[in-house]
């Protein structure tokens, strides 16, 4: 168990580089099952979810080695059929993305219903319906999905919704089948484009990844190769919000502002001054923060992963903010914790919160339930008077590489305690 102790009420100032994107790294590690030679991945974040995904592919015979702090070589020369370790699958919902590579490479996989954050229903029907359109057979027995591919063939697939991992699974399943596959209603996240870049580097023929229509020309075999993981736009956004909630000024030093295109206009509407210079983005307040009215949407809409950090910031705005969470129905589990600190947040119905601001936040003992709720609690604690304790901070570590050290570099008084 990990705790963060945070002595708040100090402005964060300075420059910080963000780590590689969790949601790109996890998929590339899974995709290594498809390669026939060593794959070198650069800018891999050293986070616990990455460690779990590496263990999962090792279960298929992939050899892994860290060449330096952030460069990971995965050697799939001796991969073999396997079923992922159910204990690991239960830890990580992203283990779902093993389905595509395993079906393409071995024609089968059995996977227990995956675990991960409890942030909503998150059914996997979108995945299953898409894979059926490619010819997969699926059975659910004793809470385990058994997937086989007696006959896969290229197809025109319409996803039920713009699901990130369903897009990735469909894409990877189609890589080695004969003929052309077109995925419509694909999710457009930059991490999907980054995954496709890696796959194309090792011999795949994918066009349009990062847009709602993706085309895949099946190839016989993939090789080895390399890729660089893009910076984590959610971590970058969280750090910019940390600067704003503490009335400081934070610069992200290694991120093309295009990755924040769905955040920066919202911050400007809230009265933040955003400065973009080369690959540096800076945010500070121009005066009092204004309230916000926003819906989360699939990319390029406002990210659901930033819903809780934005709610934390909105506690400091002059007026009533409203956030409509269109994707998940259980992503408000930070509300009671923030209210215990003095915030005035009301859950109007399962999908909407109303935040009355500004409120003075006071330090409290807080408990986090997931990565992004944890980020919201960290932000609130940074702004609060007194010392807060954030329990279960290992959940924050699932998605952020040394967030405490990055914040300390910006002037936060934060201590990590491992029990
Ligand atoms: N959904 C909608 N409408 C849509 C698209 C999705 O209601 O148009 C619903 C789905 O029914 C589902 C939920 O939204 O319940 C999640 O969507 P999706 O299937 O895209 O989520 P995912 O693929 O399971 C990935 C990220 C999440 C991120 C979501 C949305 C990974 C490993 N996970 O999950 O990341 O929140 O996309 O962008 O890539 C996180 O990093 O903390 C995290 C949870």
Short mmCIF file of N, CA, C and O and ligand atoms in Angstrom, two decimals, residues 22-23 26-27 93-94 117 119 121-123 161-166 168 189 298 304-305 326-328 331 371-372, ligand 1:
data_model
loop_
_atom_site.label_atom_id
_atom_site.label_comp_id
_atom_site.label_asym_id
_atom_site.label_seq_id
_atom_site.Cartn_x
_atom_site.Cartn_y
_atom_site.Cartn_z
N UNK A 22 0.59 5.81 -21.22
CA UNK A 22 0.18 4.47 -20.75
C UNK A 22 -0.64 3.74 -21.81
O UNK A 22 -0.38 2.58 -22.12
N UNK A 23 -1.66 4.45 -22.33
CA UNK A 23 -2.61 3.75 -23.19
C UNK A 23 -2.09 3.48 -24.60
O UNK A 23 -2.76 2.85 -25.40
N UNK A 26 0.75 0.13 -23.38
CA UNK A 26 0.15 -1.18 -23.06
C UNK A 26 -0.22 -1.94 -24.34
O UNK A 26 -0.03 -3.16 -24.43
N UNK A 27 -0.70 -1.22 -25.34
CA UNK A 27 -1.15 -1.88 -26.57
C UNK A 27 0.04 -2.35 -27.39
O UNK A 27 0.00 -3.40 -28.03
N UNK A 93 -7.71 -4.11 -16.94
CA UNK A 93 -8.72 -4.23 -18.00
C UNK A 93 -8.08 -4.20 -19.39
O UNK A 93 -8.55 -4.82 -20.33
N UNK A 94 -6.97 -3.47 -19.50
CA UNK A 94 -6.31 -3.37 -20.81
C UNK A 94 -5.78 -4.72 -21.28
O UNK A 94 -5.40 -4.86 -22.45
N UNK A 117 -10.17 -0.76 -13.22
CA UNK A 117 -10.92 0.21 -12.44
C UNK A 117 -12.42 -0.04 -12.55
O UNK A 117 -12.92 -0.35 -13.63
N UNK A 119 -15.20 1.71 -13.02
CA UNK A 119 -15.68 3.06 -13.36
C UNK A 119 -16.93 3.02 -14.23
O UNK A 119 -17.34 4.01 -14.76
N UNK A 121 -20.00 0.22 -16.44
CA UNK A 121 -20.38 -1.12 -16.93
C UNK A 121 -19.28 -1.68 -17.81
O UNK A 121 -18.92 -2.82 -17.74
N UNK A 122 -18.79 -0.86 -18.72
CA UNK A 122 -17.73 -1.21 -19.66
C UNK A 122 -17.89 -2.61 -20.25
O UNK A 122 -17.03 -3.47 -20.10
N UNK A 123 -19.02 -2.85 -20.89
CA UNK A 123 -19.21 -4.18 -21.48
C UNK A 123 -18.21 -4.37 -22.61
O UNK A 123 -17.67 -3.39 -23.14
N UNK A 161 -19.78 1.29 -31.00
CA UNK A 161 -19.47 2.65 -30.52
C UNK A 161 -17.97 2.87 -30.64
O UNK A 161 -17.21 1.92 -30.84
N UNK A 162 -17.58 4.14 -30.51
CA UNK A 162 -16.16 4.48 -30.70
C UNK A 162 -15.33 4.03 -29.50
O UNK A 162 -14.89 4.85 -28.70
N UNK A 163 -15.17 2.74 -29.36
CA UNK A 163 -14.43 2.22 -28.22
C UNK A 163 -12.95 2.10 -28.57
O UNK A 163 -12.59 1.57 -29.63
N UNK A 164 -12.10 2.58 -27.67
CA UNK A 164 -10.66 2.58 -27.94
C UNK A 164 -10.12 1.15 -28.06
O UNK A 164 -9.53 0.76 -29.07
N UNK A 165 -10.35 0.36 -27.01
CA UNK A 165 -9.75 -0.98 -27.03
C UNK A 165 -10.43 -1.90 -28.06
O UNK A 165 -9.78 -2.78 -28.62
N UNK A 166 -11.71 -1.66 -28.34
CA UNK A 166 -12.36 -2.48 -29.37
C UNK A 166 -11.77 -2.15 -30.75
O UNK A 166 -11.57 -3.04 -31.59
N UNK A 168 -8.72 -1.20 -31.26
CA UNK A 168 -7.37 -1.79 -31.29
C UNK A 168 -7.44 -3.31 -31.49
O UNK A 168 -6.65 -3.89 -32.24
N UNK A 189 -8.36 8.17 -31.04
CA UNK A 189 -7.33 8.63 -30.10
C UNK A 189 -5.93 8.58 -30.71
O UNK A 189 -5.61 7.65 -31.46
N UNK A 298 -16.01 10.88 -26.80
CA UNK A 298 -14.87 10.20 -27.41
C UNK A 298 -13.98 11.22 -28.12
O UNK A 298 -14.45 12.29 -28.53
N UNK A 304 -12.85 11.79 -21.05
CA UNK A 304 -13.41 11.30 -19.78
C UNK A 304 -12.32 11.14 -18.72
O UNK A 304 -12.58 11.30 -17.53
N UNK A 305 -11.10 10.87 -19.16
CA UNK A 305 -10.02 10.68 -18.18
C UNK A 305 -9.67 11.98 -17.45
O UNK A 305 -8.98 11.97 -16.44
N UNK A 326 -20.44 11.50 -20.38
CA UNK A 326 -21.27 10.70 -21.30
C UNK A 326 -20.78 9.26 -21.43
O UNK A 326 -21.51 8.41 -21.91
N UNK A 327 -19.54 8.98 -21.04
CA UNK A 327 -19.01 7.64 -21.31
C UNK A 327 -19.24 6.65 -20.17
O UNK A 327 -19.79 5.58 -20.38
N UNK A 328 -18.77 7.01 -19.01
CA UNK A 328 -18.85 6.06 -17.89
C UNK A 328 -19.93 6.49 -16.91
O UNK A 328 -20.18 7.68 -16.73
N UNK A 331 -17.99 7.27 -12.66
CA UNK A 331 -16.72 7.97 -12.57
C UNK A 331 -16.80 9.19 -11.64
O UNK A 331 -16.04 10.12 -11.78
N UNK A 371 -7.38 5.45 -10.93
CA UNK A 371 -6.25 6.31 -11.34
C UNK A 371 -6.67 7.77 -11.43
O UNK A 371 -6.02 8.66 -10.90
N UNK A 372 -7.77 8.01 -12.14
CA UNK A 372 -8.13 9.40 -12.44
C UNK A 372 -8.80 10.08 -11.26
O UNK A 372 -8.62 11.28 -11.06
N1 LIG B 1 -18.82 4.63 -24.67
C1 LIG B 1 -19.93 5.34 -24.93
N2 LIG B 1 -20.01 6.03 -26.10
C2 LIG B 1 -19.02 6.00 -27.01
C3 LIG B 1 -17.85 5.29 -26.75
C4 LIG B 1 -17.77 4.61 -25.54
O1 LIG B 1 -20.85 5.36 -24.12
O2 LIG B 1 -19.15 6.62 -28.07
C5 LIG B 1 -18.74 3.89 -23.42
C6 LIG B 1 -18.53 2.42 -23.58
O3 LIG B 1 -19.76 1.71 -23.50
C7 LIG B 1 -17.65 2.06 -22.43
C8 LIG B 1 -16.96 3.34 -22.08
O4 LIG B 1 -17.59 4.35 -22.77
O5 LIG B 1 -18.43 1.66 -21.32
C9 LIG B 1 -15.50 3.29 -22.38
O6 LIG B 1 -15.18 3.37 -23.73
P1 LIG B 1 -14.01 2.55 -24.40
O7 LIG B 1 -14.48 1.18 -24.75
O8 LIG B 1 -13.43 3.44 -25.43
O9 LIG B 1 -13.01 2.40 -23.20
P2 LIG B 1 -11.84 1.42 -23.11
O10 LIG B 1 -11.35 1.07 -24.45
O11 LIG B 1 -12.23 0.36 -22.16
C10 LIG B 1 -9.94 3.28 -23.05
C11 LIG B 1 -8.90 3.68 -22.06
C12 LIG B 1 -9.56 4.36 -20.87
C13 LIG B 1 -10.33 5.57 -21.36
C14 LIG B 1 -11.34 5.15 -22.43
C15 LIG B 1 -12.05 6.32 -23.08
C16 LIG B 1 -7.22 1.99 -22.38
C17 LIG B 1 -6.51 0.83 -21.79
N3 LIG B 1 -8.18 2.51 -21.62
O12 LIG B 1 -10.76 2.34 -22.37
O13 LIG B 1 -8.52 4.78 -20.01
O14 LIG B 1 -11.02 6.16 -20.28
O15 LIG B 1 -10.66 4.42 -23.48
O16 LIG B 1 -11.13 7.20 -23.65
O17 LIG B 1 -6.90 2.44 -23.47
C18 LIG B 1 -7.53 5.33 -17.96
O18 LIG B 1 -6.47 5.50 -18.58
O19 LIG B 1 -7.67 5.65 -16.74
C19 LIG B 1 -8.67 4.72 -18.65
C20 LIG B 1 -9.71 4.21 -18.00
#
